[in-house]
Amino acid sequence: MFRYTEYPPKGYRVRVSTYWWTSRWAYVKFILRELSSIFVAWFVLETLLQIHALIGGPAAYGDFWAFLRKPVVIALNVISLFFVLLHAVTWFNLAPKAIVFRLRGKRLPSLAIAAPNYVAWVVASVVVAWLVLRG
Amino acid sequence: MAKRSNEPFLWLLFSAGGVVAALLIPIQLFLFALAFPLGWLHAPSYDQALALARSPLGRVYLLILCILPLFHWAHRFRYTLYDGLQIKHLNELVNTLCYGGATVGAIAAAYLIWRIP
């Protein structure tokens, strides 16, 4: 009887190198996109530290800002911003690959399908910035 | 009898977390981790930050901002290890660490957000 397995059953298989993804730029981009999740998790951790500091009172909150001003943390956050932007752009650009719209028999261009995502992104960013910065 | 897979549920969390991460994390990270620490923009004071975080809408926002992206991370990182490192023999351990880590993180987030004075 056949049983469902998440990977092929044992048998002859060619061993693929751990670095298989270095052979092509498209594969490197794929791995970079997948690695963005680490920086998403780092952002959540940073936010939880901030909430913890907020609970701790003004002195603890001041210490948290001193931590964020450390050059190592700034450098890590610059890299994080690069990766979360990569995630955002690749995520928004997925929509046209999943949805095919036809208008008068012609396929709607990818840009027209991805555009609403970018509009939502700008609106969300402006609302968050306004709420935080209005003072 | 095929075992019912919980993959669709995990994928749904991954997907919802991906949307939240794409829409909100870039601006959040830019403001709080770069613009404010580097002095490009004026950071809200302790009282202003507390007022934002403790409002009902603020708490719901923080919950969504923390919990969904954690499950996004768990699912994607699991498959990064699966495809990238090909450590299929450690599948169970990897799954436990990823989804377990996200669950612990989600509980910690809910607890902290609940404790905001």
PDB file of C-alpha atoms in Angstrom:
ATOM      1  CA  MET A   1       0.000   0.000   0.000  1.00  0.00           C
ATOM      2  CA  PHE A   2       1.101   3.524  -0.682  1.00  0.00           C
ATOM      3  CA  ARG A   3       1.339   5.845   2.209  1.00  0.00           C
ATOM      4  CA  TYR A   4       1.519   9.625   1.965  1.00  0.00           C
ATOM      5  CA  THR A   5       4.955  10.964   2.905  1.00  0.00           C
ATOM      6  CA  GLU A   6       6.131  14.528   2.879  1.00  0.00           C
ATOM      7  CA  TYR A   7       9.226  13.513   0.889  1.00  0.00           C
ATOM      8  CA  PRO A   8       9.972  10.775  -1.618  1.00  0.00           C
ATOM      9  CA  PRO A   9      10.263   7.262  -0.199  1.00  0.00           C
ATOM     10  CA  LYS A  10      13.697   5.726   0.298  1.00  0.00           C
ATOM     11  CA  GLY A  11      15.427   4.525  -2.803  1.00  0.00           C
ATOM     12  CA  TYR A  12      18.015   5.814  -5.218  1.00  0.00           C
ATOM     13  CA  ARG A  13      18.258   9.545  -5.029  1.00  0.00           C
ATOM     14  CA  VAL A  14      20.930  11.933  -6.223  1.00  0.00           C
ATOM     15  CA  ARG A  15      22.200  13.965  -3.302  1.00  0.00           C
ATOM     16  CA  VAL A  16      21.624  17.659  -3.922  1.00  0.00           C
ATOM     17  CA  SER A  17      24.259  20.008  -2.558  1.00  0.00           C
ATOM     18  CA  THR A  18      23.265  22.140   0.423  1.00  0.00           C
ATOM     19  CA  TYR A  19      24.386  25.116  -1.676  1.00  0.00           C
ATOM     20  CA  TRP A  20      22.230  24.221  -4.696  1.00  0.00           C
ATOM     21  CA  TRP A  21      20.679  27.689  -4.630  1.00  0.00           C
ATOM     22  CA  THR A  22      23.990  29.474  -5.353  1.00  0.00           C
ATOM     23  CA  SER A  23      24.017  28.264  -8.960  1.00  0.00           C
ATOM     24  CA  ARG A  24      21.509  30.811 -10.247  1.00  0.00           C
ATOM     25  CA  TRP A  25      20.514  34.359  -9.338  1.00  0.00           C
ATOM     26  CA  ALA A  26      16.825  33.381  -9.346  1.00  0.00           C
ATOM     27  CA  TYR A  27      17.551  30.725  -6.703  1.00  0.00           C
ATOM     28  CA  VAL A  28      19.592  33.171  -4.614  1.00  0.00           C
ATOM     29  CA  LYS A  29      16.670  35.613  -4.734  1.00  0.00           C
ATOM     30  CA  PHE A  30      14.341  32.825  -3.610  1.00  0.00           C
ATOM     31  CA  ILE A  31      16.545  31.990  -0.611  1.00  0.00           C
ATOM     32  CA  LEU A  32      16.947  35.696   0.288  1.00  0.00           C
ATOM     33  CA  ARG A  33      13.166  36.085   0.160  1.00  0.00           C
ATOM     34  CA  GLU A  34      12.706  33.058   2.401  1.00  0.00           C
ATOM     35  CA  LEU A  35      15.349  34.368   4.835  1.00  0.00           C
ATOM     36  CA  SER A  36      13.348  37.591   5.232  1.00  0.00           C
ATOM     37  CA  SER A  37      11.232  35.682   7.773  1.00  0.00           C
ATOM     38  CA  ILE A  38      14.136  35.778  10.260  1.00  0.00           C
ATOM     39  CA  PHE A  39      14.068  39.579  10.182  1.00  0.00           C
ATOM     40  CA  VAL A  40      10.282  39.602  10.533  1.00  0.00           C
ATOM     41  CA  ALA A  41      10.763  37.578  13.742  1.00  0.00           C
ATOM     42  CA  TRP A  42      13.511  39.958  14.894  1.00  0.00           C
ATOM     43  CA  PHE A  43      11.156  42.905  14.417  1.00  0.00           C
ATOM     44  CA  VAL A  44       8.501  41.197  16.566  1.00  0.00           C
ATOM     45  CA  LEU A  45      11.095  40.503  19.277  1.00  0.00           C
ATOM     46  CA  GLU A  46      12.167  44.157  19.200  1.00  0.00           C
ATOM     47  CA  THR A  47       8.546  45.280  19.484  1.00  0.00           C
ATOM     48  CA  LEU A  48       7.968  42.961  22.462  1.00  0.00           C
ATOM     49  CA  LEU A  49      11.092  44.401  24.133  1.00  0.00           C
ATOM     50  CA  GLN A  50       9.671  47.871  23.545  1.00  0.00           C
ATOM     51  CA  ILE A  51       6.327  46.927  25.118  1.00  0.00           C
ATOM     52  CA  HIS A  52       8.214  45.375  28.041  1.00  0.00           C
ATOM     53  CA  ALA A  53      10.156  48.622  28.480  1.00  0.00           C
ATOM     54  CA  LEU A  54       6.916  50.607  28.263  1.00  0.00           C
ATOM     55  CA  ILE A  55       5.490  48.512  31.117  1.00  0.00           C
ATOM     56  CA  GLY A  56       8.736  49.050  33.097  1.00  0.00           C
ATOM     57  CA  GLY A  57       8.283  52.827  33.241  1.00  0.00           C
ATOM     58  CA  PRO A  58      10.088  55.907  31.840  1.00  0.00           C
ATOM     59  CA  ALA A  59      13.586  54.808  33.002  1.00  0.00           C
ATOM     60  CA  ALA A  60      13.277  51.354  31.392  1.00  0.00           C
ATOM     61  CA  TYR A  61      11.896  53.014  28.251  1.00  0.00           C
ATOM     62  CA  GLY A  62      14.943  55.301  28.125  1.00  0.00           C
ATOM     63  CA  ASP A  63      17.228  52.255  28.394  1.00  0.00           C
ATOM     64  CA  PHE A  64      15.387  50.675  25.469  1.00  0.00           C
ATOM     65  CA  TRP A  65      16.142  53.715  23.275  1.00  0.00           C
ATOM     66  CA  ALA A  66      19.803  53.581  24.340  1.00  0.00           C
ATOM     67  CA  PHE A  67      19.812  49.931  23.197  1.00  0.00           C
ATOM     68  CA  LEU A  68      18.296  50.905  19.814  1.00  0.00           C
ATOM     69  CA  ARG A  69      20.973  53.603  19.358  1.00  0.00           C
ATOM     70  CA  LYS A  70      23.843  51.085  19.626  1.00  0.00           C
ATOM     71  CA  PRO A  71      25.714  50.942  16.287  1.00  0.00           C
ATOM     72  CA  VAL A  72      25.384  47.132  16.149  1.00  0.00           C
ATOM     73  CA  VAL A  73      21.614  47.343  16.603  1.00  0.00           C
ATOM     74  CA  ILE A  74      21.338  50.147  14.015  1.00  0.00           C
ATOM     75  CA  ALA A  75      23.337  48.038  11.539  1.00  0.00           C
ATOM     76  CA  LEU A  76      21.136  45.001  12.206  1.00  0.00           C
ATOM     77  CA  ASN A  77      18.033  47.128  11.697  1.00  0.00           C
ATOM     78  CA  VAL A  78      19.323  48.541   8.387  1.00  0.00           C
ATOM     79  CA  ILE A  79      19.732  44.937   7.181  1.00  0.00           C
ATOM     80  CA  SER A  80      16.291  44.098   8.612  1.00  0.00           C
ATOM     81  CA  LEU A  81      14.691  46.980   6.704  1.00  0.00           C
ATOM     82  CA  PHE A  82      16.243  45.694   3.469  1.00  0.00           C
ATOM     83  CA  PHE A  83      14.808  42.229   4.086  1.00  0.00           C
ATOM     84  CA  VAL A  84      11.316  43.362   5.120  1.00  0.00           C
ATOM     85  CA  LEU A  85      11.170  45.590   2.027  1.00  0.00           C
ATOM     86  CA  LEU A  86      12.193  42.562  -0.063  1.00  0.00           C
ATOM     87  CA  HIS A  87       9.400  40.600   1.604  1.00  0.00           C
ATOM     88  CA  ALA A  88       6.848  43.369   0.980  1.00  0.00           C
ATOM     89  CA  VAL A  89       7.710  43.841  -2.705  1.00  0.00           C
ATOM     90  CA  THR A  90       7.858  40.102  -3.486  1.00  0.00           C
ATOM     91  CA  TRP A  91       4.612  39.557  -1.551  1.00  0.00           C
ATOM     92  CA  PHE A  92       2.729  42.299  -3.403  1.00  0.00           C
ATOM     93  CA  ASN A  93       4.056  41.087  -6.746  1.00  0.00           C
ATOM     94  CA  LEU A  94       2.675  37.605  -6.122  1.00  0.00           C
ATOM     95  CA  ALA A  95      -0.922  38.730  -6.686  1.00  0.00           C
ATOM     96  CA  PRO A  96      -0.627  38.996 -10.499  1.00  0.00           C
ATOM     97  CA  LYS A  97       0.824  35.467 -10.594  1.00  0.00           C
ATOM     98  CA  ALA A  98      -2.160  34.084  -8.687  1.00  0.00           C
ATOM     99  CA  ILE A  99      -4.907  36.108 -10.355  1.00  0.00           C
ATOM    100  CA  VAL A 100      -5.578  36.323 -14.071  1.00  0.00           C
ATOM    101  CA  PHE A 101      -8.063  38.971 -15.136  1.00  0.00           C
ATOM    102  CA  ARG A 102      -9.250  39.250 -18.703  1.00  0.00           C
ATOM    103  CA  LEU A 103     -10.735  42.423 -20.045  1.00  0.00           C
ATOM    104  CA  ARG A 104     -12.264  42.218 -23.546  1.00  0.00           C
ATOM    105  CA  GLY A 105     -10.286  39.049 -24.112  1.00  0.00           C
ATOM    106  CA  LYS A 106      -6.981  40.615 -23.164  1.00  0.00           C
ATOM    107  CA  ARG A 107      -5.067  39.677 -20.062  1.00  0.00           C
ATOM    108  CA  LEU A 108      -4.830  42.571 -17.639  1.00  0.00           C
ATOM    109  CA  PRO A 109      -1.171  43.568 -17.147  1.00  0.00           C
ATOM    110  CA  SER A 110       0.545  42.437 -13.930  1.00  0.00           C
ATOM    111  CA  LEU A 111       1.014  46.019 -12.828  1.00  0.00           C
ATOM    112  CA  ALA A 112      -2.737  46.665 -12.811  1.00  0.00           C
ATOM    113  CA  ILE A 113      -3.267  43.730 -10.437  1.00  0.00           C
ATOM    114  CA  ALA A 114      -0.320  44.524  -8.150  1.00  0.00           C
ATOM    115  CA  ALA A 115      -1.162  48.258  -7.995  1.00  0.00           C
ATOM    116  CA  PRO A 116      -3.946  48.002  -5.360  1.00  0.00           C
ATOM    117  CA  ASN A 117      -1.449  46.270  -3.045  1.00  0.00           C
ATOM    118  CA  TYR A 118       0.947  49.173  -3.379  1.00  0.00           C
ATOM    119  CA  VAL A 119      -1.860  51.679  -2.800  1.00  0.00           C
ATOM    120  CA  ALA A 120      -2.825  49.789   0.391  1.00  0.00           C
ATOM    121  CA  TRP A 121       0.844  49.807   1.444  1.00  0.00           C
ATOM    122  CA  VAL A 122       1.137  53.585   1.036  1.00  0.00           C
ATOM    123  CA  VAL A 123      -2.167  54.200   2.859  1.00  0.00           C
ATOM    124  CA  ALA A 124      -1.209  51.903   5.779  1.00  0.00           C
ATOM    125  CA  SER A 125       2.238  53.516   6.072  1.00  0.00           C
ATOM    126  CA  VAL A 126       0.821  57.046   6.035  1.00  0.00           C
ATOM    127  CA  VAL A 127      -1.822  56.199   8.672  1.00  0.00           C
ATOM    128  CA  VAL A 128       0.757  54.571  10.996  1.00  0.00           C
ATOM    129  CA  ALA A 129       3.208  57.457  10.544  1.00  0.00           C
ATOM    130  CA  TRP A 130       0.462  60.028  11.160  1.00  0.00           C
ATOM    131  CA  LEU A 131      -0.733  58.319  14.343  1.00  0.00           C
ATOM    132  CA  VAL A 132       2.801  58.012  15.730  1.00  0.00           C
ATOM    133  CA  LEU A 133       4.082  61.446  14.673  1.00  0.00           C
ATOM    134  CA  ARG A 134       1.099  63.728  15.350  1.00  0.00           C
ATOM    135  CA  GLY A 135       2.379  64.167  18.913  1.00  0.00           C
TER     136      GLY A 135
ATOM    137  CA  MET B   1      -7.382   6.545   5.784  1.00  0.00           C
ATOM    138  CA  ALA B   2      -5.359   9.635   5.125  1.00  0.00           C
ATOM    139  CA  LYS B   3      -4.662  11.729   8.174  1.00  0.00           C
ATOM    140  CA  ARG B   4      -6.240  15.113   7.948  1.00  0.00           C
ATOM    141  CA  SER B   5      -3.500  17.672   7.414  1.00  0.00           C
ATOM    142  CA  ASN B   6      -3.360  20.901   9.382  1.00  0.00           C
ATOM    143  CA  GLU B   7      -1.341  22.418   6.537  1.00  0.00           C
ATOM    144  CA  PRO B   8      -4.204  24.635   5.229  1.00  0.00           C
ATOM    145  CA  PHE B   9      -4.647  26.228   8.663  1.00  0.00           C
ATOM    146  CA  LEU B  10      -0.898  26.868   9.044  1.00  0.00           C
ATOM    147  CA  TRP B  11      -0.762  28.210   5.512  1.00  0.00           C
ATOM    148  CA  LEU B  12      -3.635  30.590   6.282  1.00  0.00           C
ATOM    149  CA  LEU B  13      -1.730  31.943   9.293  1.00  0.00           C
ATOM    150  CA  PHE B  14       1.407  32.228   7.140  1.00  0.00           C
ATOM    151  CA  SER B  15      -0.506  34.122   4.512  1.00  0.00           C
ATOM    152  CA  ALA B  16      -2.272  36.495   6.926  1.00  0.00           C
ATOM    153  CA  GLY B  17       1.056  37.136   8.675  1.00  0.00           C
ATOM    154  CA  GLY B  18       2.668  37.820   5.315  1.00  0.00           C
ATOM    155  CA  VAL B  19       0.103  40.507   4.536  1.00  0.00           C
ATOM    156  CA  VAL B  20       0.523  42.156   7.965  1.00  0.00           C
ATOM    157  CA  ALA B  21       4.323  41.966   7.698  1.00  0.00           C
ATOM    158  CA  ALA B  22       4.319  43.477   4.193  1.00  0.00           C
ATOM    159  CA  LEU B  23       1.886  46.303   4.970  1.00  0.00           C
ATOM    160  CA  LEU B  24       3.011  47.352   8.457  1.00  0.00           C
ATOM    161  CA  ILE B  25       6.530  46.202   9.340  1.00  0.00           C
ATOM    162  CA  PRO B  26       8.479  48.406   6.868  1.00  0.00           C
ATOM    163  CA  ILE B  27       7.010  51.669   8.239  1.00  0.00           C
ATOM    164  CA  GLN B  28       7.159  50.463  11.861  1.00  0.00           C
ATOM    165  CA  LEU B  29      10.782  49.392  11.507  1.00  0.00           C
ATOM    166  CA  PHE B  30      11.771  52.564   9.646  1.00  0.00           C
ATOM    167  CA  LEU B  31      10.261  54.831  12.314  1.00  0.00           C
ATOM    168  CA  PHE B  32      11.135  53.007  15.534  1.00  0.00           C
ATOM    169  CA  ALA B  33      14.413  51.324  14.628  1.00  0.00           C
ATOM    170  CA  LEU B  34      16.014  53.951  12.371  1.00  0.00           C
ATOM    171  CA  ALA B  35      14.323  57.371  12.159  1.00  0.00           C
ATOM    172  CA  PHE B  36      13.818  57.818  15.925  1.00  0.00           C
ATOM    173  CA  PRO B  37      17.118  56.337  17.235  1.00  0.00           C
ATOM    174  CA  LEU B  38      19.114  58.293  14.615  1.00  0.00           C
ATOM    175  CA  GLY B  39      17.248  61.513  15.411  1.00  0.00           C
ATOM    176  CA  TRP B  40      15.825  62.035  11.907  1.00  0.00           C
ATOM    177  CA  LEU B  41      12.347  62.411  13.387  1.00  0.00           C
ATOM    178  CA  HIS B  42      11.098  63.344  16.821  1.00  0.00           C
ATOM    179  CA  ALA B  43      10.114  60.218  18.775  1.00  0.00           C
ATOM    180  CA  PRO B  44       6.896  60.261  20.812  1.00  0.00           C
ATOM    181  CA  SER B  45       7.532  60.778  24.520  1.00  0.00           C
ATOM    182  CA  TYR B  46       7.000  58.015  27.077  1.00  0.00           C
ATOM    183  CA  ASP B  47       3.523  59.332  27.904  1.00  0.00           C
ATOM    184  CA  GLN B  48       2.548  59.645  24.246  1.00  0.00           C
ATOM    185  CA  ALA B  49       3.837  56.135  23.466  1.00  0.00           C
ATOM    186  CA  LEU B  50       1.948  54.732  26.457  1.00  0.00           C
ATOM    187  CA  ALA B  51      -1.250  56.519  25.415  1.00  0.00           C
ATOM    188  CA  LEU B  52      -0.969  55.016  21.911  1.00  0.00           C
ATOM    189  CA  ALA B  53      -0.221  51.495  23.148  1.00  0.00           C
ATOM    190  CA  ARG B  54      -2.806  51.298  25.917  1.00  0.00           C
ATOM    191  CA  SER B  55      -5.856  52.427  23.931  1.00  0.00           C
ATOM    192  CA  PRO B  56      -8.142  49.519  22.928  1.00  0.00           C
ATOM    193  CA  LEU B  57      -7.332  50.056  19.245  1.00  0.00           C
ATOM    194  CA  GLY B  58      -3.615  50.258  20.078  1.00  0.00           C
ATOM    195  CA  ARG B  59      -3.720  46.937  21.920  1.00  0.00           C
ATOM    196  CA  VAL B  60      -5.559  45.179  19.078  1.00  0.00           C
ATOM    197  CA  TYR B  61      -3.093  46.671  16.595  1.00  0.00           C
ATOM    198  CA  LEU B  62      -0.084  45.467  18.623  1.00  0.00           C
ATOM    199  CA  LEU B  63      -1.611  41.983  18.986  1.00  0.00           C
ATOM    200  CA  ILE B  64      -2.072  41.667  15.220  1.00  0.00           C
ATOM    201  CA  LEU B  65       1.343  43.219  14.529  1.00  0.00           C
ATOM    202  CA  CYS B  66       3.115  40.690  16.774  1.00  0.00           C
ATOM    203  CA  ILE B  67       1.173  37.426  16.564  1.00  0.00           C
ATOM    204  CA  LEU B  68       0.400  36.962  12.853  1.00  0.00           C
ATOM    205  CA  PRO B  69       3.958  37.738  11.647  1.00  0.00           C
ATOM    206  CA  LEU B  70       5.306  35.210  14.200  1.00  0.00           C
ATOM    207  CA  PHE B  71       3.327  32.433  12.495  1.00  0.00           C
ATOM    208  CA  HIS B  72       4.422  33.789   9.132  1.00  0.00           C
ATOM    209  CA  TRP B  73       8.020  33.388  10.316  1.00  0.00           C
ATOM    210  CA  ALA B  74       7.388  29.868  11.670  1.00  0.00           C
ATOM    211  CA  HIS B  75       5.962  28.550   8.410  1.00  0.00           C
ATOM    212  CA  ARG B  76       8.436  30.192   6.085  1.00  0.00           C
ATOM    213  CA  PHE B  77      11.496  29.466   8.209  1.00  0.00           C
ATOM    214  CA  ARG B  78      10.427  25.828   8.488  1.00  0.00           C
ATOM    215  CA  TYR B  79      10.460  25.507   4.701  1.00  0.00           C
ATOM    216  CA  THR B  80      13.693  27.501   4.396  1.00  0.00           C
ATOM    217  CA  LEU B  81      15.357  24.844   6.543  1.00  0.00           C
ATOM    218  CA  TYR B  82      13.527  22.109   4.617  1.00  0.00           C
ATOM    219  CA  ASP B  83      14.607  23.333   1.166  1.00  0.00           C
ATOM    220  CA  GLY B  84      17.858  25.059   2.011  1.00  0.00           C
ATOM    221  CA  LEU B  85      19.563  22.746   4.453  1.00  0.00           C
ATOM    222  CA  GLN B  86      17.692  19.567   3.480  1.00  0.00           C
ATOM    223  CA  ILE B  87      17.568  18.414   7.083  1.00  0.00           C
ATOM    224  CA  LYS B  88      14.501  16.290   6.468  1.00  0.00           C
ATOM    225  CA  HIS B  89      15.492  13.793   9.150  1.00  0.00           C
ATOM    226  CA  LEU B  90      15.068  16.622  11.698  1.00  0.00           C
ATOM    227  CA  ASN B  91      11.615  17.507  10.372  1.00  0.00           C
ATOM    228  CA  GLU B  92       9.788  16.921  13.650  1.00  0.00           C
ATOM    229  CA  LEU B  93      12.310  18.902  15.677  1.00  0.00           C
ATOM    230  CA  VAL B  94      12.253  21.791  13.191  1.00  0.00           C
ATOM    231  CA  ASN B  95       8.433  21.867  13.189  1.00  0.00           C
ATOM    232  CA  THR B  96       8.304  21.841  16.979  1.00  0.00           C
ATOM    233  CA  LEU B  97      10.852  24.640  17.257  1.00  0.00           C
ATOM    234  CA  CYS B  98       9.178  26.807  14.599  1.00  0.00           C
ATOM    235  CA  TYR B  99       5.483  26.478  15.460  1.00  0.00           C
ATOM    236  CA  GLY B 100       6.264  26.001  19.175  1.00  0.00           C
ATOM    237  CA  GLY B 101       8.466  29.100  19.156  1.00  0.00           C
ATOM    238  CA  ALA B 102       5.738  31.112  17.442  1.00  0.00           C
ATOM    239  CA  THR B 103       3.146  29.888  19.953  1.00  0.00           C
ATOM    240  CA  VAL B 104       5.356  30.806  22.921  1.00  0.00           C
ATOM    241  CA  GLY B 105       6.004  34.199  21.292  1.00  0.00           C
ATOM    242  CA  ALA B 106       2.277  34.729  20.740  1.00  0.00           C
ATOM    243  CA  ILE B 107       1.474  33.917  24.387  1.00  0.00           C
ATOM    244  CA  ALA B 108       4.267  36.251  25.556  1.00  0.00           C
ATOM    245  CA  ALA B 109       2.929  38.993  23.274  1.00  0.00           C
ATOM    246  CA  ALA B 110      -0.643  38.584  24.546  1.00  0.00           C
ATOM    247  CA  TYR B 111       0.566  38.647  28.154  1.00  0.00           C
ATOM    248  CA  LEU B 112       2.728  41.752  27.652  1.00  0.00           C
ATOM    249  CA  ILE B 113       0.010  43.630  25.760  1.00  0.00           C
ATOM    250  CA  TRP B 114      -2.505  42.736  28.466  1.00  0.00           C
ATOM    251  CA  ARG B 115      -0.062  44.081  31.109  1.00  0.00           C
ATOM    252  CA  ILE B 116       0.318  47.526  29.519  1.00  0.00           C
ATOM    253  CA  PRO B 117      -0.814  49.770  32.382  1.00  0.00           C
TER     254      PRO B 117
END
